[in-house]
PDB file of C-alpha atoms in Angstrom:
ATOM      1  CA  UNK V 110       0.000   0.000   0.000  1.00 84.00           C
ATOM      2  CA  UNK V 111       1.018   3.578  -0.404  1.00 89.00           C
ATOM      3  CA  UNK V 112       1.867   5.724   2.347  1.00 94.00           C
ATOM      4  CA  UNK V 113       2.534   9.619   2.209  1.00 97.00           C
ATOM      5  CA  UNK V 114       4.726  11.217   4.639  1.00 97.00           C
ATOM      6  CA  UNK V 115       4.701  14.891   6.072  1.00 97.00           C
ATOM      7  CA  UNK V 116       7.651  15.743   8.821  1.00 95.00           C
ATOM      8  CA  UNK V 117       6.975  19.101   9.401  1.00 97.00           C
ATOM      9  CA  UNK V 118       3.372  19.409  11.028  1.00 96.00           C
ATOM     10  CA  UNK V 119       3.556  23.176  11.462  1.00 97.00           C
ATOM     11  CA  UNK V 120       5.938  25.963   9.237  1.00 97.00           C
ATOM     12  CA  UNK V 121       5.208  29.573   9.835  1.00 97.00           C
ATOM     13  CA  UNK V 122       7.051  32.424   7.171  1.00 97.00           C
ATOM     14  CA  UNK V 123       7.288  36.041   7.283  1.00 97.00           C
ATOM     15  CA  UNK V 124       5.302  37.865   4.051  1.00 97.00           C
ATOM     16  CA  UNK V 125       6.476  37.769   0.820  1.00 97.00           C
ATOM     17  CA  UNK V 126       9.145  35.505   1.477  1.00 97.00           C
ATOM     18  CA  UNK V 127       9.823  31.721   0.417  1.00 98.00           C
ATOM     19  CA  UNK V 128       8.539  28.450   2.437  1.00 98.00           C
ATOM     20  CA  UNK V 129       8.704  25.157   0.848  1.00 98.00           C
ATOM     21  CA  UNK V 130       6.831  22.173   2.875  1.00 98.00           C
ATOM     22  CA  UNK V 131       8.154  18.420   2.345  1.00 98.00           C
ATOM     23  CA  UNK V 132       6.452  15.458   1.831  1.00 98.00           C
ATOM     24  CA  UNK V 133       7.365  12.212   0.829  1.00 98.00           C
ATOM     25  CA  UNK V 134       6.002   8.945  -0.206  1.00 98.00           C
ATOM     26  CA  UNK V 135       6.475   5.145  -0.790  1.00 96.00           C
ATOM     27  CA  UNK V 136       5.139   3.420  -3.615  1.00 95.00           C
ATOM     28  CA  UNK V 137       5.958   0.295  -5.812  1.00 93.00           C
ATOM     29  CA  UNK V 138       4.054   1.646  -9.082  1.00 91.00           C
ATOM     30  CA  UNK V 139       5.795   3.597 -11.899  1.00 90.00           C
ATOM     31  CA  UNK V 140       2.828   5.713 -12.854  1.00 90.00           C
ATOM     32  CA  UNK V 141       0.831   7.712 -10.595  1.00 92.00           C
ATOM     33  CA  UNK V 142       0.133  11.234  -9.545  1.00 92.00           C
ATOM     34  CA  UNK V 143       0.538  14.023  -6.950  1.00 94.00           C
ATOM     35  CA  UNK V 144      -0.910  16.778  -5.481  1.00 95.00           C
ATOM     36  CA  UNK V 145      -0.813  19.427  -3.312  1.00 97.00           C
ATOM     37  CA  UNK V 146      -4.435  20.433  -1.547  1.00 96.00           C
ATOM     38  CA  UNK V 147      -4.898  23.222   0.839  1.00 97.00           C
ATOM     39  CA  UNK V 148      -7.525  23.443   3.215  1.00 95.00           C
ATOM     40  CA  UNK V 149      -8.300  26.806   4.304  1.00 94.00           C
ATOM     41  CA  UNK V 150     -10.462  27.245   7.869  1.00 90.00           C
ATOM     42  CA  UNK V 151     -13.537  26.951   5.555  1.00 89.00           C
ATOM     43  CA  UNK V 152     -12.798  22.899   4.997  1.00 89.00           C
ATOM     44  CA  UNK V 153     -12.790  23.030   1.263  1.00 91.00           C
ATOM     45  CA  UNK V 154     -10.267  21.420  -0.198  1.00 93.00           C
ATOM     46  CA  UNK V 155      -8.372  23.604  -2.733  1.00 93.00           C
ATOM     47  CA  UNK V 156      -5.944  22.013  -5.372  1.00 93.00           C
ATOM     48  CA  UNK V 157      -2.667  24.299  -5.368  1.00 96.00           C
ATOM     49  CA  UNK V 158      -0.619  22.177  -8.026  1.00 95.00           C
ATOM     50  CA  UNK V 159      -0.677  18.453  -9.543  1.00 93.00           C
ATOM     51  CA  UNK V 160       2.464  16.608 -10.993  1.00 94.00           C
ATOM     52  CA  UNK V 161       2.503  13.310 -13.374  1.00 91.00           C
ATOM     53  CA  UNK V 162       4.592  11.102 -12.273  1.00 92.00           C
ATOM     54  CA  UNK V 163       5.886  10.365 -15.737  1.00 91.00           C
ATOM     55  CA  UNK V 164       6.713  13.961 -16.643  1.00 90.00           C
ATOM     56  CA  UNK V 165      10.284  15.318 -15.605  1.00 87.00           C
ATOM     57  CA  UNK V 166       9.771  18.631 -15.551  1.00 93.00           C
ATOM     58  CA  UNK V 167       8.221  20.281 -12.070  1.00 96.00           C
ATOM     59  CA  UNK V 168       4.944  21.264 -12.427  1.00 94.00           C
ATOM     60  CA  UNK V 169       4.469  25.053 -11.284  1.00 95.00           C
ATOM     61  CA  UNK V 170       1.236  27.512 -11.015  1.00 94.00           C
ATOM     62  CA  UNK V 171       2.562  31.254 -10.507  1.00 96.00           C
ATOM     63  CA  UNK V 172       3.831  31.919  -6.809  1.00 97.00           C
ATOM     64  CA  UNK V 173       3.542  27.788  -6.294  1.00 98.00           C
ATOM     65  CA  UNK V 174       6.167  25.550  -7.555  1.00 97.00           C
ATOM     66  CA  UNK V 175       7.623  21.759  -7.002  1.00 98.00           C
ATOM     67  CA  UNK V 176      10.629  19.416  -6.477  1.00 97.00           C
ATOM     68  CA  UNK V 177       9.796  16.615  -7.758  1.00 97.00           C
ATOM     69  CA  UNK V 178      12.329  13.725  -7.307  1.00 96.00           C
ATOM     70  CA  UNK V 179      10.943  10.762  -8.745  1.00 96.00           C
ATOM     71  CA  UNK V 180      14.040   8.377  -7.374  1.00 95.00           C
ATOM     72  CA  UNK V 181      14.569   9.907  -4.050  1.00 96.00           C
ATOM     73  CA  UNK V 182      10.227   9.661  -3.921  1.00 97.00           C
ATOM     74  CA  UNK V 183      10.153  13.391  -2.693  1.00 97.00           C
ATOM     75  CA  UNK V 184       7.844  16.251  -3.793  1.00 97.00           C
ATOM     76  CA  UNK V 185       7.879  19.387  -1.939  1.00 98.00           C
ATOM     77  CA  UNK V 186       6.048  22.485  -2.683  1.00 98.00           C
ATOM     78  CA  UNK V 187       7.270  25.795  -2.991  1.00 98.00           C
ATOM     79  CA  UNK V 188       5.854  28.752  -2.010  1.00 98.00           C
ATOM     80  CA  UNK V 189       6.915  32.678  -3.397  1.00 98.00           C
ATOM     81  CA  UNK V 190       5.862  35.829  -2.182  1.00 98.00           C
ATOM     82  CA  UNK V 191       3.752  34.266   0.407  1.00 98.00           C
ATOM     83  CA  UNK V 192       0.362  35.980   1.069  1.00 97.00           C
ATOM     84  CA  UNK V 193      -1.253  36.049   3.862  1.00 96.00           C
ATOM     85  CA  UNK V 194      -4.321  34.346   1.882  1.00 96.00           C
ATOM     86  CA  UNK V 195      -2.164  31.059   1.603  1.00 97.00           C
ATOM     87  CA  UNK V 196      -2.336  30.629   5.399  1.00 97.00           C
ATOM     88  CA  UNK V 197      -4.169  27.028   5.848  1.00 97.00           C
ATOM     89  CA  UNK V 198      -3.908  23.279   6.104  1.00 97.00           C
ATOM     90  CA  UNK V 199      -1.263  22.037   3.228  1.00 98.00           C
ATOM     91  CA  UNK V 200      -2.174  18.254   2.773  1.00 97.00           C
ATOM     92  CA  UNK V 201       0.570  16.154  -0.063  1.00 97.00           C
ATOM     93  CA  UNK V 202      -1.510  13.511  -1.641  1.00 95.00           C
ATOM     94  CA  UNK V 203      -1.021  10.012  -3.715  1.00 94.00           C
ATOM     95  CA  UNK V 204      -3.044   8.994  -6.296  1.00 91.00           C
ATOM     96  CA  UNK V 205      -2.312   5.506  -8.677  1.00 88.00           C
ATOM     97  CA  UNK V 206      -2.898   5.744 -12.079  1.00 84.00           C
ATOM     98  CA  UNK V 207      -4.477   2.688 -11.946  1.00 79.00           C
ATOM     99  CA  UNK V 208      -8.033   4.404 -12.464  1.00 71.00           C
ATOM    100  CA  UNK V 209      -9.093   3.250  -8.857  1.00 72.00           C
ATOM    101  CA  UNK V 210      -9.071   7.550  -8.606  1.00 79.00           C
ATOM    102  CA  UNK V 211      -8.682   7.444  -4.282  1.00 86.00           C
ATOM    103  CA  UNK V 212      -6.067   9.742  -2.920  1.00 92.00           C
ATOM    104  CA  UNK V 213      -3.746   8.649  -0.096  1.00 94.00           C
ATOM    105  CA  UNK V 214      -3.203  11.879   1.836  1.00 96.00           C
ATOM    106  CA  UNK V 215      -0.387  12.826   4.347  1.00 96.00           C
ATOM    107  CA  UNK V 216      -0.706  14.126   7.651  1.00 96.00           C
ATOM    108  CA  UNK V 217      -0.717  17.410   6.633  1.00 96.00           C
ATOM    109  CA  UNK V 218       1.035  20.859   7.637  1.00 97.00           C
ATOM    110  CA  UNK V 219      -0.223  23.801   9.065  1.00 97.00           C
ATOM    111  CA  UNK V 220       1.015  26.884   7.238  1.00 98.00           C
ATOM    112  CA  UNK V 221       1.162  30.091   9.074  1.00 97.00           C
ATOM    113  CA  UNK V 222       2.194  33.567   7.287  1.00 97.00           C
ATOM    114  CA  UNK V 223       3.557  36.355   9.792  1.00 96.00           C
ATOM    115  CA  UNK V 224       2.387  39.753   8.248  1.00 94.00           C
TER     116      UNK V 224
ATOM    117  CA  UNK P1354     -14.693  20.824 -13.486  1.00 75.00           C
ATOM    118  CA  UNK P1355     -17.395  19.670 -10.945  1.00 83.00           C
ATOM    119  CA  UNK P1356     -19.147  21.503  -8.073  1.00 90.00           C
ATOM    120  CA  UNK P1357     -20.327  19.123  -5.334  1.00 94.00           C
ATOM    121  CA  UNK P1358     -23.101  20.221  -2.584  1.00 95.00           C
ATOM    122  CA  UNK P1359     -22.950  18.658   0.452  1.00 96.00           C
ATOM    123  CA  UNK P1360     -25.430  18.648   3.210  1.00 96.00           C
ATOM    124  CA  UNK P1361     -25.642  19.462   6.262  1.00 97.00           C
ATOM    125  CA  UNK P1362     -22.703  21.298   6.888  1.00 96.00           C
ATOM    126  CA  UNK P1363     -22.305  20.974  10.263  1.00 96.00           C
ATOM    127  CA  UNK P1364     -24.550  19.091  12.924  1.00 97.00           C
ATOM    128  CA  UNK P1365     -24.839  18.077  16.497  1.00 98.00           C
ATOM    129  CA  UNK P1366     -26.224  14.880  17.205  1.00 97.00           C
ATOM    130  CA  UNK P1367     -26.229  12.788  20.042  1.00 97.00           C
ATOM    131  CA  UNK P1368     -24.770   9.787  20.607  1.00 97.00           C
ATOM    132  CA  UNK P1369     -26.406   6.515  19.722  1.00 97.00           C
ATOM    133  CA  UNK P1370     -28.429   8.243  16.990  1.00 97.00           C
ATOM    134  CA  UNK P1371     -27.516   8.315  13.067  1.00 97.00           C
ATOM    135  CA  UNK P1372     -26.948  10.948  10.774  1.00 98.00           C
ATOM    136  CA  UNK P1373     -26.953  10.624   6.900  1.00 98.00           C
ATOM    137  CA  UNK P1374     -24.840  13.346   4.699  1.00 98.00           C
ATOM    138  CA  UNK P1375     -25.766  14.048   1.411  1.00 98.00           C
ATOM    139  CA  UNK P1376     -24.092  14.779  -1.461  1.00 97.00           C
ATOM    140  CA  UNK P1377     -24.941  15.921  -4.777  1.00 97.00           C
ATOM    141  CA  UNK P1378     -22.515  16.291  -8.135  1.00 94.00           C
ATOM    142  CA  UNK P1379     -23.622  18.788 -11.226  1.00 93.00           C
ATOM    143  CA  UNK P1380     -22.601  16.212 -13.859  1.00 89.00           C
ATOM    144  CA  UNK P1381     -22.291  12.218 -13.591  1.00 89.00           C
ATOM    145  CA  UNK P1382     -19.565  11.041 -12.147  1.00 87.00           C
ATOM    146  CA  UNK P1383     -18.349   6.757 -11.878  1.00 85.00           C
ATOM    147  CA  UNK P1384     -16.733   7.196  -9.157  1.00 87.00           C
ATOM    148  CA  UNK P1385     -17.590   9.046  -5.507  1.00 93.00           C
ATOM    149  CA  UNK P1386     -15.864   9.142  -2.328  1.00 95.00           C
ATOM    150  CA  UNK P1387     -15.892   9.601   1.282  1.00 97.00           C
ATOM    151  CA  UNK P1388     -12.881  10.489   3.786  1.00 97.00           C
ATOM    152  CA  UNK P1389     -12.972  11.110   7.342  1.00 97.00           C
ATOM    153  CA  UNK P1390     -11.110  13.563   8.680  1.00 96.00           C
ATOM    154  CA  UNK P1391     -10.827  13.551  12.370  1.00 94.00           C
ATOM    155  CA  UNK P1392     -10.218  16.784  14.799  1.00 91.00           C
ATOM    156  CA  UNK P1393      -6.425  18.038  13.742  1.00 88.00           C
ATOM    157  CA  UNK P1394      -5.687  15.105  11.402  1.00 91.00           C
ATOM    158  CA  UNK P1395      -5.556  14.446   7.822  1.00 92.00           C
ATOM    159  CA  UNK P1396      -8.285  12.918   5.462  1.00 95.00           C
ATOM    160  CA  UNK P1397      -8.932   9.154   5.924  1.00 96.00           C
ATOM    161  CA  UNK P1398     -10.747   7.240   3.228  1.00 95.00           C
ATOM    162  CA  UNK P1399     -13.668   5.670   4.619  1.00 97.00           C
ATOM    163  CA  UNK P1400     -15.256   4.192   1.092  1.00 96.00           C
ATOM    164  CA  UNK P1401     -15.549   3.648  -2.519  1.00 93.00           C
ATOM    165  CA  UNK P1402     -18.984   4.162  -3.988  1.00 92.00           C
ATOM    166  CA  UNK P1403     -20.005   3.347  -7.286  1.00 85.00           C
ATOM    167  CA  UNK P1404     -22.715   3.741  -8.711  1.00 81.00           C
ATOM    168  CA  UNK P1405     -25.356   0.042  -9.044  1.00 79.00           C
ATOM    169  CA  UNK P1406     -23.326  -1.825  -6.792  1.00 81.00           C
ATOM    170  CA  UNK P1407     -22.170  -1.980  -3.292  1.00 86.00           C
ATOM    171  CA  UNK P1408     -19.802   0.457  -1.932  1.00 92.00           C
ATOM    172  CA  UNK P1409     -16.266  -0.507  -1.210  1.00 93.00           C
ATOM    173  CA  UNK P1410     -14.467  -0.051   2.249  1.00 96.00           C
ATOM    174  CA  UNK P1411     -11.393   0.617   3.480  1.00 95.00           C
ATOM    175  CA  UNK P1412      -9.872  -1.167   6.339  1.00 94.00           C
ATOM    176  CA  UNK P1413     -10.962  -0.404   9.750  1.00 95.00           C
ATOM    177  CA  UNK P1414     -14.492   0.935   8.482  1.00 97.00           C
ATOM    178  CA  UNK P1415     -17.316  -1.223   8.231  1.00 96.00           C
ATOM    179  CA  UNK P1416     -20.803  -1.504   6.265  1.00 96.00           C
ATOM    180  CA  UNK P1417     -23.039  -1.418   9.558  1.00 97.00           C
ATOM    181  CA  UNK P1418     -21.205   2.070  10.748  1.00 97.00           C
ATOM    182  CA  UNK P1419     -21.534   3.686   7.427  1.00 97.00           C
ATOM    183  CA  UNK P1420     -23.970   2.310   5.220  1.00 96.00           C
ATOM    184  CA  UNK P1421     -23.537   4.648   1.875  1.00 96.00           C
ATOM    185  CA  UNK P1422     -26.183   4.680  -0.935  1.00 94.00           C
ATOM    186  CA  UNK P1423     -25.265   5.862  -4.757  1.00 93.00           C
ATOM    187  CA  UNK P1424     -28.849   5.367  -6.343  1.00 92.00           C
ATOM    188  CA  UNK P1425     -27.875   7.286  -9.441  1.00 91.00           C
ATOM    189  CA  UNK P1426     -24.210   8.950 -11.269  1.00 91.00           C
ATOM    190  CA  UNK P1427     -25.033  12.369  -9.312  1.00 93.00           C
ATOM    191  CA  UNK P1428     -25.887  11.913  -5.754  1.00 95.00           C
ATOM    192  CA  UNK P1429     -24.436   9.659  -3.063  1.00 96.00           C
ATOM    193  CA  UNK P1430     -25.515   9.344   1.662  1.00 96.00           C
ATOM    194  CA  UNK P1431     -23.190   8.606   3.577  1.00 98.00           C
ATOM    195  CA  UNK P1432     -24.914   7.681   6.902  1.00 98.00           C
ATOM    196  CA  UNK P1433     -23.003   7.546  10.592  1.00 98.00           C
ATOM    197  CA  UNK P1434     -24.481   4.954  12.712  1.00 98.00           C
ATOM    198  CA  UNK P1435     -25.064   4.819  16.218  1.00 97.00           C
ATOM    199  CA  UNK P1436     -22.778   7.348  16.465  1.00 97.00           C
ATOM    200  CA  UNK P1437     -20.475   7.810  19.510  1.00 97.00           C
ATOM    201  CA  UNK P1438     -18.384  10.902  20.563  1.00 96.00           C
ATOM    202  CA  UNK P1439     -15.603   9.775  18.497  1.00 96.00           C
ATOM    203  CA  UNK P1440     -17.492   9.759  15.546  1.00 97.00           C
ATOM    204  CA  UNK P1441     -16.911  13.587  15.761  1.00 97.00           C
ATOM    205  CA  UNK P1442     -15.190  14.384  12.575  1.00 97.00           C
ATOM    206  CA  UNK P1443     -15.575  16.170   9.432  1.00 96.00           C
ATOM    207  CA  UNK P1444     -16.989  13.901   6.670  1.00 97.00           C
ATOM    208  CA  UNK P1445     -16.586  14.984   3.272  1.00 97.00           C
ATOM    209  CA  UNK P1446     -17.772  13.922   0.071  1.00 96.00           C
ATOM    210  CA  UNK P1447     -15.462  13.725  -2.876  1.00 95.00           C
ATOM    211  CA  UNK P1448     -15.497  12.827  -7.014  1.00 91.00           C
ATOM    212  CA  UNK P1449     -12.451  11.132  -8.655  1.00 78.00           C
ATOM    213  CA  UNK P1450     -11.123  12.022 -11.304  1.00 64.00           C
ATOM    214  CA  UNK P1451     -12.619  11.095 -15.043  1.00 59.00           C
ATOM    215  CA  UNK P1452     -10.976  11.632 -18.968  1.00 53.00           C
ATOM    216  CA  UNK P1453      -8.011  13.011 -18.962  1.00 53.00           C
ATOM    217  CA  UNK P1454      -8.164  15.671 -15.997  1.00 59.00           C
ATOM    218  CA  UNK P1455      -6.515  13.926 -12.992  1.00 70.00           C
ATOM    219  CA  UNK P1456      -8.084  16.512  -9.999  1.00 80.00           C
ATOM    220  CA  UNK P1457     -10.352  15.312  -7.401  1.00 86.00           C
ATOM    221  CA  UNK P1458     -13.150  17.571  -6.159  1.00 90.00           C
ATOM    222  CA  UNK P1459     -14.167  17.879  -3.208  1.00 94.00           C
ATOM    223  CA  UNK P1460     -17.576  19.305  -1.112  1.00 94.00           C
ATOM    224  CA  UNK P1461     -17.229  21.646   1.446  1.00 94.00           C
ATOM    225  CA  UNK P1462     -17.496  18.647   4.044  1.00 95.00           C
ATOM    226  CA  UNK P1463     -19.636  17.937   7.039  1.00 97.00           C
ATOM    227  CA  UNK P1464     -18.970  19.339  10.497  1.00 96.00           C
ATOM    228  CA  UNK P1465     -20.531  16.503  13.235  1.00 97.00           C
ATOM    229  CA  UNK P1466     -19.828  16.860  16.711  1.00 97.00           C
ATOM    230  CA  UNK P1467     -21.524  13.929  18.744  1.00 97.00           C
ATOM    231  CA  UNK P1468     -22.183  14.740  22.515  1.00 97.00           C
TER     232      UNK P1468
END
């Protein structure tokens, strides 16, 4: 089975710097996908960024950016310019391409932005 | 994309009683899910439910605790059983992913406190 791993439950960061939360995760499959959700105190889940497993190049969405490190089974995400909006819940997540479509989630890691 | 309504969005209920969550999807969807996410923690999956059959569980949860219904491709309950105060969790509702896009979506979850 797949397990996700997040060691840092809580970061903080001072505005509009950098912050980049770790996660990693074990797996025997070749193909699969990950994610990045936040969950902001209103409980929705919010995708920030995705990555294919078979694409080499790091998937990025304007401040948000990863490492993806397919051998070393490590994707962390990047965060620039932090906002004071991106204070939440950041939860790494597994998902097989398999077509089974569930999402293995790690524990998760509270983000807090210092103004 | 898909926008998922979930109902009620937060409920107190006391224990030995049972609630049932709804959940309803804007366009048909194979595939729906529920996670548990207890007080602090991250998102547990609870079950599989697909539509004309029986849902599937994940270990440690149990048809008699959560009996789920999918009567059609849009709407899915996901009912809490004689519920107990650790039952208190936030239960949300979720739809795989289907063609090519790979993103989950998620409803805005269920708030239950059981006293």
């Amino acid at each position: 089975a797949q397990t996700v791993t997040q060691s840092q439950p809580e970061m903080s960061v001072q505005e509009a710097e950098t912050v980049t939360l770790s996660c990693t995760y074990d797996t025997s499959e070749s193909d699969y996908y990950l994610f990045w959700y936040k969950q902001p105190p209103s409980r929705q889940m919010i995708l920030v960024i995705r990555q294919e497993a078979y694409k080499q190049q790091n998937a990025t969405e304007n401040r948000f950016s990863v490492n993806f490190q397919k051998a070393a089974k490590s994707f962390s995400l990047k965060i620039s310019d932090s906002q004071l909006g991106d204070a939440a819940m950041y939860f790494c997540a597994y998902r097989s391409a398999d077509g089974a479509q569930k999402l293995v989630f790690g524990q998760g890691t509270r983000l807090t932005i210092n103004p | 994309s898909a926008v998922i309504s979930q109902k009620p969005s937060r409920d107190i209920c006391q224990r030995g009683t049972s609630l049932t969550i709804q959940c309803q999807v804007d366009s048909q969807v194979t595939m729906m899910f529920w996670y548990r996410q207890q007080p602090g923690q991250s998102l547990t999956l609870i079950a599989t439910a697909n539509q004309g059959s029986e849902a599937t569980y994940e270990s440690g949860f149990v048809i008699d605790k959560f009996p789920i219904s999918r009567p059609n491709l849009t709407f899915s309950t996901l009912t809490v059983s004689n519920m107990s105060p650790e039952d208190s969790s936030i239960y949300l509702c979720s739809v795989g992913a289907w063609g090519s896009n790979t993103e989950a979506f998620f409803g805005q979850g269920t708030r239950l406190t059981v006293v």
